[in-house]
Short mmCIF file of C-alpha atoms and ligand atoms in Angstrom, two decimals:
data_model
loop_
_atom_site.label_atom_id
_atom_site.label_comp_id
_atom_site.label_asym_id
_atom_site.label_seq_id
_atom_site.Cartn_x
_atom_site.Cartn_y
_atom_site.Cartn_z
CA MET K 41 168.79 -179.89 -4.60
CA ASP K 42 169.39 -177.05 -2.38
CA ARG K 43 167.31 -176.30 0.63
CA THR K 44 167.09 -172.85 0.03
CA THR K 45 165.80 -172.91 -3.42
CA ARG K 46 163.47 -175.84 -2.39
CA ASN K 47 162.02 -173.86 0.69
CA GLY K 48 163.02 -170.10 0.59
CA HIS K 49 163.97 -169.26 4.02
CA THR K 50 161.55 -171.22 5.91
CA GLY K 51 162.31 -174.66 7.60
CA LEU K 52 165.92 -173.79 8.10
CA THR K 53 167.88 -173.32 10.71
CA ARG K 54 166.63 -169.50 11.59
CA ARG K 55 165.83 -168.25 15.07
CA SER K 56 163.59 -165.98 16.32
CA PHE K 57 164.40 -163.31 19.00
CA LEU K 58 162.43 -160.07 20.53
CA LEU K 59 164.73 -157.11 18.50
CA LYS K 60 166.10 -156.42 21.70
CA ALA K 61 167.45 -159.72 22.25
CA GLY K 62 168.87 -160.03 18.89
CA CYS K 63 171.00 -156.44 19.16
CA GLY K 64 172.00 -157.63 22.99
CA LEU K 65 170.97 -154.35 24.66
CA THR K 66 168.19 -153.69 27.15
CA GLY K 67 164.94 -152.61 25.95
CA SER K 68 165.20 -148.99 27.58
CA ALA K 69 168.91 -148.57 26.36
CA LEU K 70 168.12 -149.35 22.65
CA LEU K 71 164.75 -147.08 22.81
CA SER K 72 166.42 -144.13 24.56
CA GLY K 73 169.14 -144.47 21.68
CA PHE K 74 166.49 -143.04 19.35
CA GLY K 75 165.38 -140.53 21.79
CA LEU K 76 161.91 -142.08 22.75
CA SER K 77 159.73 -140.18 25.41
CA SER K 78 158.50 -142.90 28.17
CA ALA K 79 154.97 -142.98 26.79
CA SER K 80 156.02 -143.88 23.62
CA ARG K 81 158.56 -146.20 24.78
CA MET K 82 155.70 -148.03 26.68
CA LEU K 83 153.99 -147.99 23.14
CA ALA K 84 156.91 -149.13 21.38
CA GLN K 85 157.42 -152.13 23.80
CA ALA K 86 153.94 -153.30 23.64
CA THR K 87 153.93 -153.40 19.52
CA ARG K 88 157.60 -154.41 19.21
CA PRO K 89 157.70 -156.63 16.26
CA THR K 90 159.43 -160.16 16.60
CA ILE K 91 161.92 -160.34 13.99
CA ASP K 92 163.70 -163.88 12.23
CA LEU K 93 167.05 -163.46 12.85
CA LEU K 94 169.63 -165.39 10.12
CA PRO K 95 172.15 -167.61 11.67
CA THR K 96 175.76 -166.04 12.47
CA PRO K 97 178.24 -167.57 10.80
CA ASP K 98 181.19 -169.27 13.10
CA PHE K 99 184.04 -167.39 12.56
CA SER K 100 186.42 -169.50 15.12
CA ARG K 101 190.00 -170.31 14.42
CA GLY K 102 188.86 -173.96 13.88
CA GLN K 103 186.55 -173.14 11.06
CA VAL K 104 189.50 -171.64 9.03
CA LEU K 105 190.21 -174.00 6.11
CA ARG K 106 192.63 -171.77 3.92
CA TYR K 107 193.74 -168.24 2.94
CA VAL K 108 193.44 -167.99 -1.01
CA ALA K 109 194.45 -165.31 -3.70
CA GLY K 110 193.46 -164.68 -7.10
CA ILE K 111 193.85 -162.11 -9.79
CA ARG K 112 191.08 -160.52 -11.49
CA PRO K 113 191.90 -159.93 -15.24
CA TYR K 114 190.45 -156.56 -15.49
CA ARG K 115 190.63 -154.13 -18.47
CA GLU K 116 190.34 -150.63 -18.72
CA LYS K 117 187.36 -149.08 -20.48
CA SER K 118 186.03 -152.33 -21.74
CA ILE K 119 186.19 -156.12 -21.75
CA ARG K 120 187.58 -157.25 -25.37
CA LEU K 121 184.83 -159.19 -27.65
CA GLU K 122 185.63 -158.63 -31.05
CA LEU K 123 186.60 -160.37 -34.36
CA GLU K 124 189.50 -159.74 -36.68
CA ARG K 125 190.85 -161.35 -39.48
CA ILE K 126 194.89 -161.68 -39.48
CA ASP K 127 196.67 -163.49 -41.99
CA GLY K 128 193.80 -165.53 -43.15
CA ARG K 129 192.71 -166.53 -39.89
CA VAL K 130 189.73 -165.65 -37.97
CA LEU K 131 190.50 -164.35 -34.05
CA VAL K 132 187.99 -163.98 -31.86
CA HIS K 133 188.78 -161.70 -28.35
CA ASN K 134 186.83 -162.76 -25.30
CA TYR K 135 188.90 -161.37 -22.32
CA GLY K 136 189.35 -158.91 -19.63
CA HIS K 137 186.45 -159.69 -17.18
CA GLY K 138 188.07 -158.16 -13.90
CA GLY K 139 185.47 -159.22 -11.08
CA GLY K 140 182.60 -160.38 -13.31
CA GLY K 141 183.61 -162.95 -15.31
CA ILE K 142 181.77 -165.68 -13.93
CA THR K 143 178.74 -163.43 -14.32
CA MET K 144 179.13 -162.80 -17.92
CA ALA K 145 180.65 -166.16 -19.20
CA PRO K 146 177.66 -167.66 -20.74
CA GLY K 147 176.27 -164.35 -22.62
CA CYS K 148 179.92 -163.59 -23.66
CA ALA K 149 180.02 -167.22 -25.18
CA GLU K 150 176.59 -166.81 -27.24
CA GLU K 151 178.39 -163.63 -28.37
CA VAL K 152 181.37 -165.32 -29.89
CA VAL K 153 179.05 -167.89 -31.39
CA MET K 154 177.01 -165.33 -33.15
CA MET K 155 180.14 -163.32 -34.52
CA LEU K 156 181.51 -166.56 -36.19
CA VAL K 157 178.05 -167.27 -37.56
CA ALA K 158 177.89 -163.36 -38.66
CA ALA K 159 181.06 -163.83 -40.12
CA GLY K 160 179.89 -166.81 -42.26
CA ILE K 161 182.52 -169.71 -40.43
CA GLU K 162 180.60 -173.16 -40.93
CA PRO K 163 181.51 -175.46 -38.33
CA THR K 164 185.36 -176.14 -38.64
CA ASP K 165 188.19 -176.85 -36.36
CA VAL K 166 188.41 -174.18 -33.36
CA ALA K 167 191.38 -173.40 -31.14
CA VAL K 168 189.81 -172.39 -27.70
CA LEU K 169 192.88 -170.20 -25.78
CA GLY K 170 192.58 -170.60 -22.03
CA GLY K 171 190.76 -172.89 -19.90
CA GLY K 172 189.10 -170.58 -17.25
CA ILE K 173 185.24 -169.97 -17.16
CA ASN K 174 185.09 -168.31 -20.50
CA GLY K 175 187.36 -170.37 -22.38
CA MET K 176 185.38 -173.47 -21.14
CA THR K 177 181.74 -172.06 -21.89
CA CYS K 178 183.10 -170.91 -25.55
CA ALA K 179 184.21 -174.41 -26.03
CA HIS K 180 181.14 -175.96 -24.73
CA ASP K 181 178.80 -173.60 -26.93
CA LEU K 182 181.13 -174.22 -30.37
CA LEU K 183 180.93 -177.73 -29.59
CA GLN K 184 176.87 -177.34 -29.48
CA ARG K 185 177.16 -175.65 -33.08
CA GLY K 186 178.95 -178.59 -34.44
CA HIS K 187 182.35 -177.28 -34.44
CA ARG K 188 185.73 -179.53 -33.68
CA VAL K 189 187.24 -177.82 -30.37
CA THR K 190 190.52 -178.24 -29.26
CA VAL K 191 191.02 -176.04 -25.69
CA TYR K 192 194.96 -175.07 -25.33
CA SER K 193 195.85 -173.86 -22.02
CA ASP K 194 198.68 -173.84 -19.60
CA LYS K 195 196.31 -174.50 -16.66
CA LEU K 196 192.79 -176.04 -16.34
CA THR K 197 190.34 -176.39 -13.34
CA PRO K 198 191.01 -176.36 -10.53
CA HIS K 199 194.16 -174.30 -11.14
CA THR K 200 192.56 -171.03 -12.57
CA THR K 201 191.37 -167.34 -11.78
CA SER K 202 188.00 -168.80 -12.45
CA ASP K 203 188.26 -171.77 -9.94
CA ILE K 204 189.06 -168.85 -7.01
CA ALA K 205 186.02 -166.50 -7.74
CA GLY K 206 183.41 -166.07 -5.38
CA GLY K 207 180.64 -167.03 -7.48
CA GLN K 208 178.29 -164.02 -6.89
CA PHE K 209 175.96 -163.39 -10.06
CA GLY K 210 176.60 -159.59 -10.56
CA PRO K 211 178.58 -157.55 -13.22
CA SER K 212 181.37 -156.49 -10.15
CA PHE K 213 184.36 -154.53 -11.46
CA ILE K 214 183.83 -155.04 -15.16
CA ARG K 215 183.77 -152.58 -17.83
CA PHE K 216 181.49 -152.69 -20.88
CA GLY K 217 182.34 -149.18 -22.89
CA GLU K 218 180.54 -146.01 -22.45
CA SER K 219 178.08 -145.93 -25.37
CA ASP K 220 174.07 -146.61 -24.94
CA GLU K 221 175.15 -149.58 -27.55
CA ASP K 222 177.85 -150.89 -25.40
CA MET K 223 175.64 -151.05 -22.52
CA ALA K 224 172.91 -152.92 -24.34
CA ARG K 225 174.95 -154.99 -25.43
CA ALA K 226 176.18 -156.20 -21.96
CA GLU K 227 172.66 -156.22 -20.88
CA GLY K 228 171.67 -158.70 -23.41
CA MET K 229 174.67 -160.59 -22.21
CA MET K 230 173.62 -160.49 -18.67
CA ILE K 231 170.36 -161.65 -19.39
CA ALA K 232 171.56 -164.67 -21.58
CA SER K 233 174.01 -165.35 -18.66
CA TYR K 234 171.11 -165.28 -16.38
CA ARG K 235 168.78 -167.44 -18.19
CA ARG K 236 171.68 -170.25 -18.68
CA TYR K 237 172.38 -170.26 -15.04
CA LEU K 238 168.71 -170.61 -14.15
CA ARG K 239 168.54 -173.77 -16.36
CA LEU K 240 171.34 -175.21 -14.26
CA LEU K 241 169.95 -174.63 -10.79
CA GLY K 242 170.76 -177.23 -8.52
CA ASP K 243 173.56 -179.45 -7.00
CA GLU K 244 174.74 -181.17 -10.25
CA TRP K 245 176.34 -177.89 -11.49
CA GLY K 246 176.50 -176.14 -8.20
CA VAL K 247 174.19 -173.25 -9.14
CA TYR K 248 171.68 -172.08 -6.49
CA GLU K 249 169.41 -169.15 -5.79
CA ARG K 250 170.35 -166.90 -2.89
CA ASP K 251 169.05 -163.53 -1.31
CA ASN K 252 171.82 -161.31 -0.99
CA TYR K 253 171.63 -158.67 1.99
CA GLY K 254 173.40 -155.17 2.11
CA VAL K 255 173.29 -152.43 4.31
CA GLY K 256 171.47 -149.21 3.50
CA ALA K 257 170.51 -148.27 -0.07
CA PRO K 258 171.02 -150.57 -3.04
CA ARG K 259 174.26 -150.20 -4.35
CA GLY K 260 177.17 -151.74 -5.98
CA SER K 261 176.75 -154.38 -8.74
CA LEU K 262 173.12 -154.74 -8.45
CA SER K 263 172.69 -151.50 -10.17
CA ARG K 264 174.31 -152.57 -13.32
CA LEU K 265 172.22 -155.50 -14.03
CA PRO K 266 168.97 -154.69 -16.45
CA TYR K 267 166.04 -153.31 -14.59
CA GLY K 268 163.46 -156.14 -14.37
CA LEU K 269 166.11 -159.27 -14.72
CA LEU K 270 166.07 -160.06 -10.75
CA PRO K 271 162.71 -159.95 -8.62
CA PRO K 272 162.07 -156.88 -6.91
CA VAL K 273 164.60 -155.73 -3.94
CA LYS K 274 163.05 -156.00 -0.39
CA ARG K 275 163.78 -153.54 2.27
CA PHE K 276 164.15 -153.73 5.96
CA ASP K 277 164.01 -151.05 8.27
CA ARG K 278 166.12 -153.47 10.58
CA LEU K 279 168.63 -156.35 8.89
CA PRO K 280 167.70 -159.90 9.88
CA PHE K 281 171.64 -159.96 11.51
CA GLN K 282 172.65 -160.44 14.72
CA GLY K 283 174.50 -157.23 15.70
CA ASP K 284 173.72 -153.29 15.23
CA PRO K 285 170.23 -152.61 14.07
CA ARG K 286 170.93 -151.38 10.51
CA PRO K 287 168.40 -150.71 7.64
CA GLY K 288 169.24 -152.54 4.43
CA TYR K 289 167.96 -154.29 1.58
CA ALA K 290 167.86 -157.77 -0.03
CA TYR K 291 167.70 -159.17 -3.66
CA ARG K 292 167.15 -162.58 -5.10
CA THR K 293 170.19 -163.47 -7.13
CA LEU K 294 172.49 -166.47 -8.09
CA LEU K 295 175.61 -168.13 -6.53
CA ILE K 296 177.69 -170.21 -8.77
CA THR K 297 180.03 -172.49 -7.17
CA PRO K 298 183.20 -172.43 -9.34
CA PRO K 299 184.77 -175.76 -7.79
CA ILE K 300 181.38 -177.53 -8.75
CA TYR K 301 180.92 -175.78 -12.05
CA LEU K 302 183.99 -175.76 -13.69
CA PRO K 303 184.74 -179.52 -13.34
CA ARG K 304 181.50 -180.48 -14.41
CA LEU K 305 181.69 -178.16 -17.57
CA LEU K 306 185.00 -179.97 -18.09
CA LYS K 307 183.15 -182.85 -18.07
CA GLU K 308 180.43 -181.69 -20.48
CA ILE K 309 182.90 -180.11 -22.99
CA ARG K 310 184.98 -183.86 -23.17
CA SER K 311 181.52 -185.83 -23.59
CA LEU K 312 180.61 -183.51 -26.17
CA GLY K 313 184.20 -184.40 -27.92
CA GLY K 314 185.95 -181.40 -27.19
CA ARG K 315 189.65 -181.74 -26.66
CA THR K 316 192.45 -180.00 -24.08
CA VAL K 317 195.78 -179.69 -24.72
CA ARG K 318 198.23 -178.16 -22.42
CA ARG K 319 200.33 -175.68 -24.15
CA LYS K 320 201.76 -172.21 -22.97
CA PHE K 321 201.56 -168.92 -25.46
CA SER K 322 204.43 -166.46 -24.83
CA SER K 323 203.45 -164.58 -27.70
CA MET K 324 200.83 -163.71 -30.76
CA ARG K 325 203.47 -165.50 -33.13
CA SER K 326 203.30 -168.93 -31.05
CA VAL K 327 199.50 -168.44 -31.40
CA MET K 328 199.75 -168.12 -35.13
CA LYS K 329 201.54 -171.67 -35.34
CA LEU K 330 198.46 -173.16 -34.22
CA ARG K 331 196.81 -175.31 -37.21
CA GLU K 332 193.32 -174.13 -36.73
CA LYS K 333 192.19 -171.33 -39.03
CA VAL K 334 189.36 -170.36 -36.15
CA ILE K 335 190.90 -169.17 -32.78
CA VAL K 336 189.06 -167.76 -29.68
CA ASN K 337 191.33 -165.97 -27.39
CA CYS K 338 189.90 -166.42 -23.79
CA LEU K 339 193.53 -165.88 -21.61
CA GLY K 340 192.18 -163.74 -19.10
CA LEU K 341 194.96 -162.18 -17.71
CA GLY K 342 197.61 -163.72 -19.91
CA ALA K 343 196.09 -161.88 -22.82
CA GLY K 344 197.63 -158.98 -21.54
CA LYS K 345 201.19 -160.68 -22.66
CA VAL K 346 200.29 -162.29 -25.55
CA MET K 347 198.22 -160.00 -27.43
CA ASP K 348 200.41 -157.19 -26.43
CA ASP K 349 197.40 -155.18 -24.63
CA PRO K 350 198.43 -153.05 -22.07
CA THR K 351 194.91 -152.05 -20.91
CA VAL K 352 194.61 -155.50 -19.25
CA ILE K 353 195.47 -154.89 -15.42
CA PRO K 354 195.66 -157.36 -12.38
CA PHE K 355 193.54 -156.63 -9.24
CA ARG K 356 194.60 -159.20 -6.61
CA GLY K 357 191.72 -160.21 -4.57
CA GLN K 358 192.42 -162.35 -1.22
CA LEU K 359 189.71 -164.66 0.55
CA VAL K 360 189.26 -166.53 3.70
CA HIS K 361 187.70 -170.25 3.07
CA LEU K 362 185.69 -171.45 6.32
CA LYS K 363 184.65 -174.72 6.68
CA PRO K 364 181.06 -175.24 5.09
CA GLN K 365 178.38 -174.07 7.10
CA ASP K 366 174.45 -173.94 6.53
CA LEU K 367 173.83 -170.38 5.98
CA PRO K 368 171.07 -169.53 3.45
CA TYR K 369 172.20 -166.04 2.44
CA LEU K 370 174.85 -163.77 0.84
CA LEU K 371 176.09 -160.58 2.32
CA VAL K 372 177.72 -157.60 1.04
CA SER K 373 179.09 -155.60 3.76
CA HIS K 374 181.88 -155.40 5.65
CA GLY K 375 183.57 -157.14 2.20
CA TYR K 376 181.26 -160.14 1.42
CA ILE K 377 180.32 -163.35 2.65
CA PHE K 378 179.24 -166.16 0.21
CA PRO K 379 178.47 -169.49 1.89
CA ARG K 380 178.71 -172.13 -0.40
CA PRO K 381 178.72 -175.81 -0.30
CA ASP K 382 182.51 -176.18 -0.23
CA ALA K 383 183.12 -173.25 1.81
CA VAL K 384 182.07 -170.18 3.52
CA VAL K 385 183.90 -167.41 1.64
CA LEU K 386 184.59 -164.09 3.04
CA GLY K 387 186.44 -161.51 0.77
CA GLY K 388 186.40 -158.18 -0.66
CA THR K 389 189.89 -156.97 -1.35
CA MET K 390 191.37 -155.27 -4.08
CA GLU K 391 195.02 -154.87 -4.99
CA ARG K 392 196.03 -153.10 -7.97
CA GLY K 393 198.91 -154.30 -10.28
CA VAL K 394 199.42 -157.19 -7.70
CA THR K 395 199.96 -160.57 -9.35
CA ARG K 396 201.38 -162.68 -6.26
CA THR K 397 199.18 -165.62 -5.73
CA ARG K 398 200.40 -166.34 -2.41
CA PRO K 399 197.93 -165.03 0.05
CA ASP K 400 199.10 -162.45 2.71
CA LYS K 401 198.40 -163.90 6.19
CA ALA K 402 197.74 -160.30 7.91
CA THR K 403 195.43 -159.17 5.29
CA CYS K 404 193.39 -162.34 5.65
CA GLU K 405 193.26 -161.90 9.43
CA LYS K 406 191.72 -158.64 8.79
CA ILE K 407 189.31 -160.09 6.38
CA LEU K 408 188.23 -162.57 9.09
CA LYS K 409 188.02 -159.85 11.52
CA ARG K 410 185.96 -157.18 9.14
CA SER K 411 183.50 -160.15 8.96
CA ARG K 412 183.00 -160.92 12.13
CA SER K 413 182.74 -157.64 12.95
CA PHE K 414 179.39 -157.40 10.79
CA PHE K 415 177.60 -159.35 13.50
CA LEU K 416 179.64 -158.50 16.82
CA PRO K 417 179.04 -154.91 17.49
CA SER K 418 182.36 -154.49 19.60
CA GLU K 419 184.30 -155.11 16.65
CA THR K 420 184.81 -152.58 14.11
CA GLY K 421 184.89 -153.05 10.14
CA GLN K 422 184.09 -151.14 7.28
CA ASP K 423 181.47 -151.15 4.69
CA SER K 424 182.90 -152.09 1.05
CA GLU K 425 181.98 -153.83 -1.97
C1 FAD Z 1956 189.14 -162.98 -5.63
C2 FAD Z 1956 188.12 -162.85 -6.65
C3 FAD Z 1956 186.70 -163.11 -6.54
C4 FAD Z 1956 185.75 -163.15 -8.00
N1 FAD Z 1956 184.55 -163.19 -7.30
C5 FAD Z 1956 183.54 -163.34 -8.47
C6 FAD Z 1956 181.85 -163.36 -8.68
O1 FAD Z 1956 181.84 -163.38 -7.14
N2 FAD Z 1956 181.49 -163.28 -9.35
C7 FAD Z 1956 182.04 -163.25 -10.71
O2 FAD Z 1956 181.35 -163.15 -11.93
N3 FAD Z 1956 183.60 -162.87 -10.72
C8 FAD Z 1956 184.05 -163.08 -9.93
N4 FAD Z 1956 185.52 -162.70 -9.98
C9 FAD Z 1956 185.87 -162.79 -11.37
C10 FAD Z 1956 186.31 -163.91 -12.37
O3 FAD Z 1956 187.01 -165.03 -11.47
C11 FAD Z 1956 187.03 -163.67 -13.87
O4 FAD Z 1956 186.05 -162.56 -14.34
C12 FAD Z 1956 187.19 -164.92 -14.52
O5 FAD Z 1956 187.53 -165.87 -13.67
C13 FAD Z 1956 187.92 -164.41 -15.91
O6 FAD Z 1956 187.55 -165.93 -16.38
P1 FAD Z 1956 188.52 -166.24 -17.76
O7 FAD Z 1956 188.38 -167.73 -18.40
O8 FAD Z 1956 188.57 -165.15 -18.66
O9 FAD Z 1956 190.17 -166.17 -16.99
P2 FAD Z 1956 190.76 -167.51 -16.32
O10 FAD Z 1956 189.84 -167.91 -15.47
O11 FAD Z 1956 192.08 -166.54 -15.73
O12 FAD Z 1956 191.50 -168.35 -17.34
C14 FAD Z 1956 192.46 -167.94 -18.08
C15 FAD Z 1956 192.71 -168.90 -18.83
O13 FAD Z 1956 193.95 -168.56 -19.80
C16 FAD Z 1956 195.23 -169.79 -19.40
N5 FAD Z 1956 196.37 -168.86 -19.78
C17 FAD Z 1956 196.57 -167.68 -19.28
N6 FAD Z 1956 197.74 -167.24 -20.16
C18 FAD Z 1956 198.29 -168.22 -20.76
C19 FAD Z 1956 199.30 -168.27 -21.74
N7 FAD Z 1956 199.97 -167.59 -21.75
N8 FAD Z 1956 199.31 -169.87 -22.43
C20 FAD Z 1956 198.80 -170.50 -22.51
N9 FAD Z 1956 197.32 -170.81 -21.34
C21 FAD Z 1956 197.36 -169.38 -20.40
C22 FAD Z 1956 194.82 -169.71 -18.04
O14 FAD Z 1956 195.80 -171.05 -17.41
C23 FAD Z 1956 193.23 -170.23 -17.92
O15 FAD Z 1956 193.03 -171.28 -18.27
C24 FAD Z 1956 186.62 -162.95 -9.18
C25 FAD Z 1956 187.64 -163.18 -9.14
C26 FAD Z 1956 188.72 -162.85 -8.28
C27 FAD Z 1956 190.00 -162.97 -8.49
#
């Protein structure tokens, strides 16, 4: 089991420093920066708290494993999660998850199953299109409901976009629609996903609890999670990291490790009797040639072309993978840092309309520099999520 899950932060390789030591400034330089009188400076020095700093990643060249690029399957206005009937077949769409597909997959799969139940579909032969996290999670849940499932896909793990995801639990860069009903549905799916992942905590599935730190006031995908789903947010006058003293916050969330989770899910599908077939679909016509009368469409970015849906838009993200390091936190500032068992993932870029999966060296070097600058004040970097 993961050490952080078992121990929280105690017992790990954390280091205690006086505040002045941690930020690399002398006491007087630090305090004069805050404009204190000499009397209050003395008082402050006497009562200065000790803080525990979390370990700083090793960003040195020798730690770089690889540069990676993946394409988020974003859909304008909303993910598509609906059932339609075409020529005597039932077609359920489940695509357009942008930067939140790992987060949403279990909740979306439960919706797909419920849509089939509501449509009166008894256990039958089902074709699932796409072998990313959404296709595989749907396949798994349908098998559990007694359906006979074949996953048709041109690629499987480890070659899908889902394999590239950072794996933080958070509905980032994904749309659910505008109405209160849409949001209530999305929140229901997030709750279902969170509960599912909590049941899978540990090394077998690569799902872990982690504190996610950010600078300033809470923002980003945290504000889109249902209120009360996660434990209360903790506030810090000074975040426990080397570097400039910055106020911030942390919340306990989940980290799903795609290179562990996805092969484990595929193994589960096969053990439940699910089949996988390599196939590439060029159009709706090629989909309609399948023998199955019930089809679940989880083609991700591919759905744009196959379903002729112009609202599916690629957003490229680039990542730097460092060798695994014992860092018991997530950090979203200056891009993001997600330490996982297989790699420390540095990321946070967004390029609309770019579909090249070959990473760009200059951008990846910038990601590395930006991440390092959070800890090393002499280097510059920008906040972003
Ligand atoms: C850099 C990056 C970081 C990310 N970080 C996170 C994160 O931290 N948390 C999070 O929740 N999400 C994250 N995401 C988003 C997440 O990866 C996606 O939302 C998710 O993977 C989408 O899953 P999917 O199954 O719908 O699509 P995919 O994983 O793309 O799977 C689609 C499947 O369909 C197949 N396919 C496509 N077209 C065809 C065709 N024509 N014929 C046959 N098969 C086809 C593909 O081979 C593939 O098997 C990130 C994404 C990127 C790029």
